[in-house]
Short mmCIF file of C-alpha atoms in Angstrom, two decimals:
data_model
loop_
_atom_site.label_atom_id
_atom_site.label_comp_id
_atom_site.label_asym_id
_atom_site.label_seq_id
_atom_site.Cartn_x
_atom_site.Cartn_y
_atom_site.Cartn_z
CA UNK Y 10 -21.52 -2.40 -39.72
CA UNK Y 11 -23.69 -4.49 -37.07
CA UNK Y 12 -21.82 -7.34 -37.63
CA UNK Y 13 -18.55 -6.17 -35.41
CA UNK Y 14 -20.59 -5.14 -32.44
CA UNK Y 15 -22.91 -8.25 -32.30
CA UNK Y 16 -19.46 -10.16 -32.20
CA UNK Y 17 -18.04 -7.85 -29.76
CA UNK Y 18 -21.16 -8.73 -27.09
CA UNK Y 19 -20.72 -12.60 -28.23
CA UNK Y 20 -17.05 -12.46 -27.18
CA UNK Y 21 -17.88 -10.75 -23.82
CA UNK Y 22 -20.64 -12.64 -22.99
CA UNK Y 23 -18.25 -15.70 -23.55
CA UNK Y 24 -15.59 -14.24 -21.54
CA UNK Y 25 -17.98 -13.19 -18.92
CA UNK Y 26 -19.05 -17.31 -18.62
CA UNK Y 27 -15.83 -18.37 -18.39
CA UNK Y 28 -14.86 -16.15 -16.20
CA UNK Y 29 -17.23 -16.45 -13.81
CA UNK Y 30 -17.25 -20.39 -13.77
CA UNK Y 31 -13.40 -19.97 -13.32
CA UNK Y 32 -13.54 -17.29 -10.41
CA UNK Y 33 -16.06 -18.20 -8.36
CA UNK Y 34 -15.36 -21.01 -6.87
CA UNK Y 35 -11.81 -19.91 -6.72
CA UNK Y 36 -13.21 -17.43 -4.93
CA UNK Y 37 -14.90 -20.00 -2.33
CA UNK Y 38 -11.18 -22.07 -2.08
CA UNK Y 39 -8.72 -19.05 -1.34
CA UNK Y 40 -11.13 -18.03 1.49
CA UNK Y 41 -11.18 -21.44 2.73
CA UNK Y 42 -7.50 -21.67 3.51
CA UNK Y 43 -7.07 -18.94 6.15
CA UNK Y 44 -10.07 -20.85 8.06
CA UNK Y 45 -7.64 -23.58 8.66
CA UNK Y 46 -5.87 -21.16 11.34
CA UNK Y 47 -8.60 -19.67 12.71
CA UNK Y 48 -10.63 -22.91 13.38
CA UNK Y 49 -7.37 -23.92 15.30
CA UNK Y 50 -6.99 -20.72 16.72
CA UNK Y 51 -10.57 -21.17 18.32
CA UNK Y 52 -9.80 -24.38 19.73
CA UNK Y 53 -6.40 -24.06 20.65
CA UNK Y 54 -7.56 -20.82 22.66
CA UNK Y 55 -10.00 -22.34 25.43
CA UNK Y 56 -6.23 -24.66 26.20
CA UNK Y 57 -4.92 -20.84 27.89
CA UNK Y 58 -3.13 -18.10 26.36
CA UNK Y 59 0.46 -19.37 26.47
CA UNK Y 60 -0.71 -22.12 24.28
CA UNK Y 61 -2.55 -19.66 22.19
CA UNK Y 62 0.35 -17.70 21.48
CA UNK Y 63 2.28 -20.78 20.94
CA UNK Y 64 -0.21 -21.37 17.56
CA UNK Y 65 -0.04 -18.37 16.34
CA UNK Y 66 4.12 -18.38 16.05
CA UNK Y 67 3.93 -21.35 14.80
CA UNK Y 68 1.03 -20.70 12.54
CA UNK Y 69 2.93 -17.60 10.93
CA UNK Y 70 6.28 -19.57 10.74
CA UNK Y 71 4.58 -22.43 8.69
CA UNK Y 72 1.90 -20.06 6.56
CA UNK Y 73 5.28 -17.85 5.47
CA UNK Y 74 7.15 -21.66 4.73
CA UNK Y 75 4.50 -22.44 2.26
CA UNK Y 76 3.52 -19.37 1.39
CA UNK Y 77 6.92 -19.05 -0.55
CA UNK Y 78 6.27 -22.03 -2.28
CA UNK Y 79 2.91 -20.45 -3.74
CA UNK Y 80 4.69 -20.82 -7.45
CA UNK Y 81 3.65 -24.39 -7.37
CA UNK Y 82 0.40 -23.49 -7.87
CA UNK Y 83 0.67 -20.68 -10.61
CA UNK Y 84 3.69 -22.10 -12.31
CA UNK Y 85 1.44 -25.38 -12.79
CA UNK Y 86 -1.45 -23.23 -13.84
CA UNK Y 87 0.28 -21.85 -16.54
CA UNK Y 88 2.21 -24.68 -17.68
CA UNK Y 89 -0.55 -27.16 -17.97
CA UNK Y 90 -3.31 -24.87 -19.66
CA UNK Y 91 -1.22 -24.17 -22.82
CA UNK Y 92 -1.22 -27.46 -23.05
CA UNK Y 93 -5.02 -28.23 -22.53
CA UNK Y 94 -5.46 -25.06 -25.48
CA UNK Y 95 -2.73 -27.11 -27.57
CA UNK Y 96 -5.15 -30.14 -27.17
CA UNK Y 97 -2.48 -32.45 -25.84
CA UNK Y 98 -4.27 -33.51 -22.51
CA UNK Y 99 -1.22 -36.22 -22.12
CA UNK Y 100 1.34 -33.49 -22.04
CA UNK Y 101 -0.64 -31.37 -19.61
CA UNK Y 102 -0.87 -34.13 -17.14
CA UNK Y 103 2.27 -35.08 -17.42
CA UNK Y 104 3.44 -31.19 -16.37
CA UNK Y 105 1.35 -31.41 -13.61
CA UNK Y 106 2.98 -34.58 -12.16
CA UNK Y 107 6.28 -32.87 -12.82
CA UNK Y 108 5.18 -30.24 -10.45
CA UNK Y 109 3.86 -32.71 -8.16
CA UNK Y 110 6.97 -34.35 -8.01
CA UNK Y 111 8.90 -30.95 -7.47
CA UNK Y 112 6.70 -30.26 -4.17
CA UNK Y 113 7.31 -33.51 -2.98
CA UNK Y 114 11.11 -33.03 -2.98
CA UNK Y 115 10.72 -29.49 -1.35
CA UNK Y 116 8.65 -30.31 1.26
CA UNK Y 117 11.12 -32.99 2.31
CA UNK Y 118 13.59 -30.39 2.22
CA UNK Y 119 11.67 -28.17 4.37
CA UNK Y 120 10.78 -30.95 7.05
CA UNK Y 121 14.77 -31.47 7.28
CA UNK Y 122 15.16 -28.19 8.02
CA UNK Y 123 12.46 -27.37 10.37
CA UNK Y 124 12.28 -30.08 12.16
CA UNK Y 125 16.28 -29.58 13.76
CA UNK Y 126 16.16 -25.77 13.87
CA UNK Y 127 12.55 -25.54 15.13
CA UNK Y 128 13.65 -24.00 19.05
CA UNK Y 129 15.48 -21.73 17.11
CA UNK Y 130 13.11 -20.65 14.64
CA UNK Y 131 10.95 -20.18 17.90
CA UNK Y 132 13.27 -18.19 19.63
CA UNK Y 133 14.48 -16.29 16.93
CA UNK Y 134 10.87 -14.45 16.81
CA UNK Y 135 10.83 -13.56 19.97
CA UNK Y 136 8.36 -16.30 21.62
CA UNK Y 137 8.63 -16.16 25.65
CA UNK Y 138 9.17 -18.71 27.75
CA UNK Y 139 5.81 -20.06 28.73
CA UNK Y 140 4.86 -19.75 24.89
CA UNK Y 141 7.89 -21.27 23.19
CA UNK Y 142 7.68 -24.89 23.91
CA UNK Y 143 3.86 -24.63 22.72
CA UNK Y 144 5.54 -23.12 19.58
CA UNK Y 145 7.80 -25.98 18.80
CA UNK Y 146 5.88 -28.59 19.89
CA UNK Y 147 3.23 -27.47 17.07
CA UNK Y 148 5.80 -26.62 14.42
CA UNK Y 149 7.47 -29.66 14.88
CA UNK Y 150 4.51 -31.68 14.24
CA UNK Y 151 2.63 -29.82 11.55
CA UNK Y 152 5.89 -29.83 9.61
CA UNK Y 153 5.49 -32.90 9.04
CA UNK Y 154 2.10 -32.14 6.71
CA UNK Y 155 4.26 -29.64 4.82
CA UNK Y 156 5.00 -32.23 1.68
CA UNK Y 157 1.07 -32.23 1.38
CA UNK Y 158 0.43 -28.91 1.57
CA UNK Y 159 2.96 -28.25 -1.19
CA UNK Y 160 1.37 -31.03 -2.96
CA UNK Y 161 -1.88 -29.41 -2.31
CA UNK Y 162 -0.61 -26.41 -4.23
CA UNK Y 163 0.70 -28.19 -7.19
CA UNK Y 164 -2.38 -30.38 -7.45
CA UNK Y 165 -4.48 -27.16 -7.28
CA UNK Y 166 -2.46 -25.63 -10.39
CA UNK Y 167 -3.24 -28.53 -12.26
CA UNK Y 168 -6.57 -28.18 -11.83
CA UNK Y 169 -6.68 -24.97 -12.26
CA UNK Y 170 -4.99 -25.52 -15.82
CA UNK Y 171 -7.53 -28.21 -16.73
CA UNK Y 172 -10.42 -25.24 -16.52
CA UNK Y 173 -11.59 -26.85 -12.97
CA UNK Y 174 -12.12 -24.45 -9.85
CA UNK Y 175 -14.57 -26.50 -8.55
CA UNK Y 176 -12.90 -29.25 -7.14
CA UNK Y 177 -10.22 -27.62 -5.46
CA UNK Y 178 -13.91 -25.52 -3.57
CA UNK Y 179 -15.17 -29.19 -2.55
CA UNK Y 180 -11.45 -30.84 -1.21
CA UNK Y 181 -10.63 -27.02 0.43
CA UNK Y 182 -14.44 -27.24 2.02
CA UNK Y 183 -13.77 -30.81 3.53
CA UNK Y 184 -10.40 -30.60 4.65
CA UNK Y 185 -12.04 -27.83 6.54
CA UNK Y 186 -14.75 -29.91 8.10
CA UNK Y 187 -12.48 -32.53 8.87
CA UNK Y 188 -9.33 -30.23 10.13
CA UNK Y 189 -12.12 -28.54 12.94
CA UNK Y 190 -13.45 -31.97 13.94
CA UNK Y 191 -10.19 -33.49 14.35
CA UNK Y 192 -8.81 -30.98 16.16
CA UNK Y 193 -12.15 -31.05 18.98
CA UNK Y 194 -11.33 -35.05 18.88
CA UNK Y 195 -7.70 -34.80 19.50
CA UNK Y 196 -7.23 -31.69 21.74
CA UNK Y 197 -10.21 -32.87 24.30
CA UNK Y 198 -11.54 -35.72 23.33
CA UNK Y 199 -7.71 -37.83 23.34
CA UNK Y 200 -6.38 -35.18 25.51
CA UNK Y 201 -3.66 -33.94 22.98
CA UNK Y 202 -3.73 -30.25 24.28
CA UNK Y 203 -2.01 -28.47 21.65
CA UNK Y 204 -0.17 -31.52 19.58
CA UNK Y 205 -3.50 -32.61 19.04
CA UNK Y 206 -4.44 -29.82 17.00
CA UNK Y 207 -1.50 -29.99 15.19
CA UNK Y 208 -1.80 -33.93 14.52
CA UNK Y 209 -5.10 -32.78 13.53
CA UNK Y 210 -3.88 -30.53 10.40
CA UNK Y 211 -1.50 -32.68 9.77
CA UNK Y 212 -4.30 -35.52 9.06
CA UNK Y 213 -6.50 -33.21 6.99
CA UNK Y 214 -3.80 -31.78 4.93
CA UNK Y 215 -2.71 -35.58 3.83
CA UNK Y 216 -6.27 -36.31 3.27
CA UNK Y 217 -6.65 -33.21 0.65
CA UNK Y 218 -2.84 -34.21 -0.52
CA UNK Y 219 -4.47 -37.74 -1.16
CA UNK Y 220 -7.95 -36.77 -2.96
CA UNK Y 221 -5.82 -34.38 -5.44
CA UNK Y 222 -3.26 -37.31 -6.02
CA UNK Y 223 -6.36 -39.57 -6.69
CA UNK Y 224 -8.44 -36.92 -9.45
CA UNK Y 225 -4.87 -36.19 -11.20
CA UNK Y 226 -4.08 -40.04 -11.28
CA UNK Y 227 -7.13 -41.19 -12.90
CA UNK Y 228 -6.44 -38.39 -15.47
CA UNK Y 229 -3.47 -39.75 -16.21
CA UNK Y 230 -4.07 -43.13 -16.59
CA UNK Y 231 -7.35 -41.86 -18.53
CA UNK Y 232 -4.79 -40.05 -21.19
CA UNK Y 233 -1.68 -42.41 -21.05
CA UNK Y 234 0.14 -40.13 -19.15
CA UNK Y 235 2.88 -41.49 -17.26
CA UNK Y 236 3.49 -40.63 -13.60
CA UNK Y 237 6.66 -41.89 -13.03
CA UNK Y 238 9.11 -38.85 -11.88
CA UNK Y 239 10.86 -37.24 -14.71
CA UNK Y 240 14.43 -35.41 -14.09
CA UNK Y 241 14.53 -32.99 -17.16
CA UNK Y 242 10.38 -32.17 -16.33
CA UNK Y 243 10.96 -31.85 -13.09
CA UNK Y 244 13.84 -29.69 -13.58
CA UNK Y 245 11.74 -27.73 -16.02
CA UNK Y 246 8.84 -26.79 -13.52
CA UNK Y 247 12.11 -25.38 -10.79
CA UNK Y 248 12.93 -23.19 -13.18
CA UNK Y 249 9.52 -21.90 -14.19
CA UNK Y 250 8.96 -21.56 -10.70
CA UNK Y 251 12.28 -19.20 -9.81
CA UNK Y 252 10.81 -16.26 -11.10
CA UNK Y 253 7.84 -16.54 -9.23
CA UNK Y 254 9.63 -17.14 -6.11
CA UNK Y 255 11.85 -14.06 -6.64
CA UNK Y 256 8.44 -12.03 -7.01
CA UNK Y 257 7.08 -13.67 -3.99
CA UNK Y 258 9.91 -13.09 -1.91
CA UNK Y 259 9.80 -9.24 -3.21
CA UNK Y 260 5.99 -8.96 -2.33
CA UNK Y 261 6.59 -10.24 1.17
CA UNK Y 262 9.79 -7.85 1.76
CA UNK Y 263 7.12 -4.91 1.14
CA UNK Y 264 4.21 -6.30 3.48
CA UNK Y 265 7.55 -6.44 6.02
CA UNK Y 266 8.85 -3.34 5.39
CA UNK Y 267 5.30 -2.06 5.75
CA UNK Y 268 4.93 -3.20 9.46
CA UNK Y 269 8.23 -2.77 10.94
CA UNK Y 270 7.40 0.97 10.08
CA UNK Y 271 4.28 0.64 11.63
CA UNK Y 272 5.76 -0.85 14.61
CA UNK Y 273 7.86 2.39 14.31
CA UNK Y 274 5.58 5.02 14.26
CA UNK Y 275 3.71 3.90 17.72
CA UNK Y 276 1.33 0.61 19.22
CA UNK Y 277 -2.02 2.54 18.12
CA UNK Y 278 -0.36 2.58 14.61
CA UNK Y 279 0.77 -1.21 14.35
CA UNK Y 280 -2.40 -2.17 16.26
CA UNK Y 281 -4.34 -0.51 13.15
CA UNK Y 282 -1.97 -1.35 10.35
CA UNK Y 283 -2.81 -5.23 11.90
CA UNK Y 284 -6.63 -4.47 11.07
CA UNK Y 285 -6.05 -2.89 8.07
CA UNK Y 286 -3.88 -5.52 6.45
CA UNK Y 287 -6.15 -8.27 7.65
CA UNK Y 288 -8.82 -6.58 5.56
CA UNK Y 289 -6.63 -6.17 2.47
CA UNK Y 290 -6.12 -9.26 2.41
CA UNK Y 291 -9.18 -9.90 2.37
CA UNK Y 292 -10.11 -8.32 -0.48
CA UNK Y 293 -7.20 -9.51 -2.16
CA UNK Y 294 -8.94 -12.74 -2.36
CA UNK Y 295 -11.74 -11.43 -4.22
CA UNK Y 296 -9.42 -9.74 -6.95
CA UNK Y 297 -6.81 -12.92 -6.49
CA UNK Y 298 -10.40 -14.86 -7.97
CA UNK Y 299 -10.45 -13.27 -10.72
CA UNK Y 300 -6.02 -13.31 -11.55
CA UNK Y 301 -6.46 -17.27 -11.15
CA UNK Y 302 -9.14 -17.31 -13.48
CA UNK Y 303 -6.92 -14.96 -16.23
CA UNK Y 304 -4.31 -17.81 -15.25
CA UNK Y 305 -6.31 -20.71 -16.26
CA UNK Y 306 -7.84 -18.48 -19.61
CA UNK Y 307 -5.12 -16.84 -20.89
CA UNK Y 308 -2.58 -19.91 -20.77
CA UNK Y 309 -4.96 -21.70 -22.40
CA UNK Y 310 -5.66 -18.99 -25.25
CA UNK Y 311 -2.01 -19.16 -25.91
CA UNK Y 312 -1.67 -22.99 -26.12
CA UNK Y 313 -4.52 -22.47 -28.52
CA UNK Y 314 -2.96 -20.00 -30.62
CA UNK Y 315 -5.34 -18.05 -30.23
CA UNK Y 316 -3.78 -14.25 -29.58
CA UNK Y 317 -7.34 -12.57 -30.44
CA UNK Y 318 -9.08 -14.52 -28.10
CA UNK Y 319 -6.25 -13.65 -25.23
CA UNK Y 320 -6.19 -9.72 -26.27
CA UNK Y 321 -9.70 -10.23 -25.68
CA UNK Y 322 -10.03 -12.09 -22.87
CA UNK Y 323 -7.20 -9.68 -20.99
CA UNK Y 324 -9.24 -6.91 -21.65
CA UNK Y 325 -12.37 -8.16 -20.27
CA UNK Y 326 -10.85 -9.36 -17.13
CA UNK Y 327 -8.99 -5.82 -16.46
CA UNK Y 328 -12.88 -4.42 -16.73
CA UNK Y 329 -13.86 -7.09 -14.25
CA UNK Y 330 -10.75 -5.99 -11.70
CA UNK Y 331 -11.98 -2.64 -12.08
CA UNK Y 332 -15.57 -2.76 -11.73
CA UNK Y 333 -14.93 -5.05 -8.76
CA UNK Y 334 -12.28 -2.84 -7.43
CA UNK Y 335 -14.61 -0.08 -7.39
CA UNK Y 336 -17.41 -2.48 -5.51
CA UNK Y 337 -15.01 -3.63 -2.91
CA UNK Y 338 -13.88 0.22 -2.44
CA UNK Y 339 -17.51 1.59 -1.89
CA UNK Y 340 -18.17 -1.48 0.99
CA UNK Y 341 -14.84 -0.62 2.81
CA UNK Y 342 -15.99 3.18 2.83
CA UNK Y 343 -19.70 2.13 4.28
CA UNK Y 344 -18.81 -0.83 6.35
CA UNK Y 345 -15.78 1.45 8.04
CA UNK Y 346 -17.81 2.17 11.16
CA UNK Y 347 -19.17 -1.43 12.01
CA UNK Y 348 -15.97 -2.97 11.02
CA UNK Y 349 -13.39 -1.28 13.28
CA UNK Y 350 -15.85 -2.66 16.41
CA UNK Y 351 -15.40 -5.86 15.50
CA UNK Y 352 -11.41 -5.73 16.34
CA UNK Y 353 -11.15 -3.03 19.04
CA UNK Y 354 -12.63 -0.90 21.15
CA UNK Y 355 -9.61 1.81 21.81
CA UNK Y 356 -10.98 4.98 20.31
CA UNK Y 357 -6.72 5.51 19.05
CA UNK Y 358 -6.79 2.78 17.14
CA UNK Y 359 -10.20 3.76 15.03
CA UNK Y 360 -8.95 7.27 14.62
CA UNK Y 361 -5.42 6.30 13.20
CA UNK Y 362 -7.58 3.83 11.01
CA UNK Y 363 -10.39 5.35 9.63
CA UNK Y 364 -7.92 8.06 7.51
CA UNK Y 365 -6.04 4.70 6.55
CA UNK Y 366 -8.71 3.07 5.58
CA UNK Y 367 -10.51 5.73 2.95
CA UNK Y 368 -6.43 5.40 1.04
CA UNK Y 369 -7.43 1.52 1.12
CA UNK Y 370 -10.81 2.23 -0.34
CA UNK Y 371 -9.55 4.32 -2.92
CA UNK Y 372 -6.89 2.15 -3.93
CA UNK Y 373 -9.21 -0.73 -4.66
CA UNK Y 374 -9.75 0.19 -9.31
CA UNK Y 375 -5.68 -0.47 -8.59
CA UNK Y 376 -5.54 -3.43 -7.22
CA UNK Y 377 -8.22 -4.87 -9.18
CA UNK Y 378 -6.27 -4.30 -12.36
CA UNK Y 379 -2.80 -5.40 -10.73
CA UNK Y 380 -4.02 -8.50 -9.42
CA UNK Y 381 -5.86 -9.31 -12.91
CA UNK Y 382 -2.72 -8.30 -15.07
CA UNK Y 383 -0.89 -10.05 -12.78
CA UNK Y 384 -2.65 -13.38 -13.65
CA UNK Y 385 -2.85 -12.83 -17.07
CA UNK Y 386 1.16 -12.68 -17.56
CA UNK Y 387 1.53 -15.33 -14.84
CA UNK Y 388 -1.02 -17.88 -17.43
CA UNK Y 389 1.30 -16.49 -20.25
CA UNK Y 390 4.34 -17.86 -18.82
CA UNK Y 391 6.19 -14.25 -18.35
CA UNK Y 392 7.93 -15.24 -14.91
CA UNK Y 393 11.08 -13.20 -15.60
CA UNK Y 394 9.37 -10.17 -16.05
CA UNK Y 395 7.07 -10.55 -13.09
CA UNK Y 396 9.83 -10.91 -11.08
CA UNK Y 397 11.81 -7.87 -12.70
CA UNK Y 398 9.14 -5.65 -12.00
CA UNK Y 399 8.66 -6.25 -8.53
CA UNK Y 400 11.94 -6.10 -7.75
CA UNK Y 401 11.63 -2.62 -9.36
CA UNK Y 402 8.70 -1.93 -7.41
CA UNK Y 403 10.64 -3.12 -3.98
CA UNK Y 404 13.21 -0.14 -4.50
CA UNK Y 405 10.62 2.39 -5.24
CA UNK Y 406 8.60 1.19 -2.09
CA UNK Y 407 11.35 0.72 0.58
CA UNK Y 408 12.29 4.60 0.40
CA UNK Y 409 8.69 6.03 -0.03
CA UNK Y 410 8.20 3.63 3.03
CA UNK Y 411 11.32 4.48 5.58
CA UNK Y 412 10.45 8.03 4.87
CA UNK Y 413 6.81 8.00 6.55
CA UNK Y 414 8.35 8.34 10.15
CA UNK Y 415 10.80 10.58 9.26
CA UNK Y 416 8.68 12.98 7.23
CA UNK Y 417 5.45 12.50 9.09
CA UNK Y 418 2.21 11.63 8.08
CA UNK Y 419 1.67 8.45 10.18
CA UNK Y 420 -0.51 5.07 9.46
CA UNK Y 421 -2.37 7.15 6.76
CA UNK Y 422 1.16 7.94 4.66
CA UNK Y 423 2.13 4.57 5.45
CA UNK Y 424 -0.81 3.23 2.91
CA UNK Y 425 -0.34 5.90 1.02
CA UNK Y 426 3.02 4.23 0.24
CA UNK Y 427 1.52 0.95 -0.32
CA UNK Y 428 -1.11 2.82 -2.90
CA UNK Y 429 2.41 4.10 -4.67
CA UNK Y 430 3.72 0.61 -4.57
CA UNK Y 431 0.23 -1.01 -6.12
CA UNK Y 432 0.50 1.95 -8.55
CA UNK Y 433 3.81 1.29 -9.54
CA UNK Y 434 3.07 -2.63 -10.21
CA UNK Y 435 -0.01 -1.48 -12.13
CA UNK Y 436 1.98 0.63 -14.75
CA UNK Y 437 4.63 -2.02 -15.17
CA UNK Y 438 1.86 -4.49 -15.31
CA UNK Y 439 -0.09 -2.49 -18.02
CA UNK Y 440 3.40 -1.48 -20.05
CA UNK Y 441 4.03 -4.88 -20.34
CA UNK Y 442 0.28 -6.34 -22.12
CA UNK Y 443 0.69 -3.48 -23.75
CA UNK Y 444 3.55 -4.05 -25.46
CA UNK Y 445 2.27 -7.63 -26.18
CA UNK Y 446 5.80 -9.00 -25.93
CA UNK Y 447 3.83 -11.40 -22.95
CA UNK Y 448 2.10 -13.59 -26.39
CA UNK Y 449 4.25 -16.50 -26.95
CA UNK Y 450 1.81 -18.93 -28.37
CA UNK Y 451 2.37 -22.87 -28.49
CA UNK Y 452 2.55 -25.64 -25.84
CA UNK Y 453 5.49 -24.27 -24.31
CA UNK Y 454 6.78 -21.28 -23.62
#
């Protein structure tokens, strides 16, 4: 009778190690990336305002170019942990070059079309005249480092699928370091101005590009992998990668749709919903931790054969997203009145935000179960049914959202609807493991 419960506290223990090894320094990486922008942002903003405003265009343009491309990363994840749990190190490689390959080819693709239609681009959001040729002059240029970035993101999936977090923490820490010095040298010490700091991300991004090329080519050579691009692989990782697109595409429709109805319902509104989302974000990358980390286990479990040990493992992890859900909640609900300060000082904007910002709180348990169910079907594999459901979750949104200004209710029914929309993707989420049609066990898929 003791013997099932001493087990039991083995297998969590175990869990809880891995998990933790995984997550952490995931942890440390995601919030490394947005300090690419800021660190230029801080720079670029002693040049003057118009120059200022330039970045940030540009910055949102090429942040929403990659960010679509995202599926590089978890596609790769997936792909290549099965077969690290199958025990065919050779094969995992080699479907992490595929993907390496495939970011290659669509940041080329990008850089054809950005660098031609970049005025337009500019214009087409709205940038004014002092600010646009800032804009382009920046997108332009830090197009160019698009290829890496994308290569970045595969590079990090294979990683990620070979059980190591911690190197993708030590490149994203350095190309930080060397992305703010190169931007001081190059914007005042050359005299660059604003192409400086945009030759200066462009550097730092093929630096990290190069350091990932050089860990996953000595793998490969260590396990007779060959890196020589492969059609029918290559192929392979596209069409892993369209569902995860299609759900990407979905999720950024909804964060959208969420601020053009702020913008609707008044400038104290979108000024808040601005704060708010920054925040959300934020926390996102705390429960995003612990999803890449259910990526890198679960994929791996499955490779294995191993359904007990996945059951398992996705049942710890949605205990984790909870219990850290419910963390994160309590901070936003103490830390409400010293963290409104630190954006504005218009009394408007903190009352239409502190109502907002208890929904937030409460909605935290949510998130920290979508984000970690989310990850655990991504590391199966289940792309098509990812993408399903938040299409599904898009149509049950976009209604609940359009009907804030009409039916009143302002910022605070806003997130409200966003709390329905996490809710939604939790119970497809959670009727899907449960159903355990997500197991597939084997190399592949």
């Amino acid at each position: 009778m003791t013997q099932a419960p001493v087990r039991s506290r083995t297998a969590r223990r175990r869990h809880d190690r891995e998990i933790v090894a995984l997550a952490v320094p995931a942890f440390g990486a995601l919030v490394a990336e947005p300090l690419f922008v800021m660190a230029d942002s801080a720079i670029v903003g002693h040049l003057g305002t118009a120059q200022l405003a330039g970045l940030g265009l540009a910055s949102a343009l090429l942040t929403t170019a990659v960010s679509v491309f995202v599926f590089l990363a978890y596609a790769t994840t997936a792909a290549v942990a099965r077969r690290v749990g199958a025990g065919d190190l050779q094969s995992a490689i080699r479907q992490g070059m595929d993907g390496i390959w495939l970011a290659l080819l669509l940041g080329a693709a990008v850089i054809a079309v950005v660098l031609p239609t970049a005025p337009s681009l500019v214009d087409l959001f709205g940038a004014s005249e002092t600010a646009a040729p800032y804009a382009v002059t920046y997108l332009r240029i830090s197009s160019l480092g698009i290829p890496a970035m994308l290569v970045v993101l595969a590079s990090t999936g294979v990683l990620r699928g070979l059980q190591d977090t911690r190197t993708p923490l030590y490149v994203a820490v350095a190309g930080f370091v060397a992305n703010a010095v190169l931007n001081v040298a190059l914007v005042y010490g050359a005299g660059l101005g604003i192409a400086g700091s945009a030759w200066g991300t462009v550097i730092a991004q093929l630096g990290m590009a190069a350091v990932y090329l050089g860990v996953v080519i000595r793998g490969a050579r260590r396990h007779g992998a060959s890196l020589r691009p492969d059609a029918a692989g290559i192929r392979a990782s596209a069409q892993a990668g369209v569902p995860l697109l299609v759900r990407t595409l979905s999720l950024r429709a909804i964060l959208m749709i969420a601020t053009a109805v702020a913008a609707r319902l008044g400038d104290a509104d979108i000024a808040a919903h601005q704060i708010i989302l920054s925040l959300w974000s934020l926390l996102a990358f705390a429960l995003d931790a612990i999803a890449i980390a259910g990526q890198a286990i679960i994929g791996r479990y499955l490779g294995a054969g191993d359904t007990r040990g996945a059951r398992e493992a996705c049942r710890r992890m949605v205990e984790w997203g909870i219990a850290v859900g419910f963390l994160l909640g309590l901070l936003v609900v103490l830390a409400r009145p010293a963290f409104l300060p630190l954006f504005t000082s218009d009394s408007s904007v903190k009352d239409t935000a502190l109502p907002a910002l208890v929904i937030v709180a409460l909605s935290q348990p949510v998130c920290g179960v979508v984000f970690v169910l989310d990850g655990v079907l991504m590391g199966a594999g289940d792309g098509p049914y990812l993408a399903w459901a938040m299409l599904l979750t898009l149509a049950v949104f976009t209604p609940a959202a359009l009907l804030v200004p009409v039916l009143g209710g302002g910022l605070t029914a806003l997130w409200g609807a966003m709390t329905l929309m996490m809710t939604m993707r939790m119970l497809t989420l959670w009727w899907r493991t449960r159903s355990g049609h997500w197991i597939v066990t084997g190399a592949t898929r």
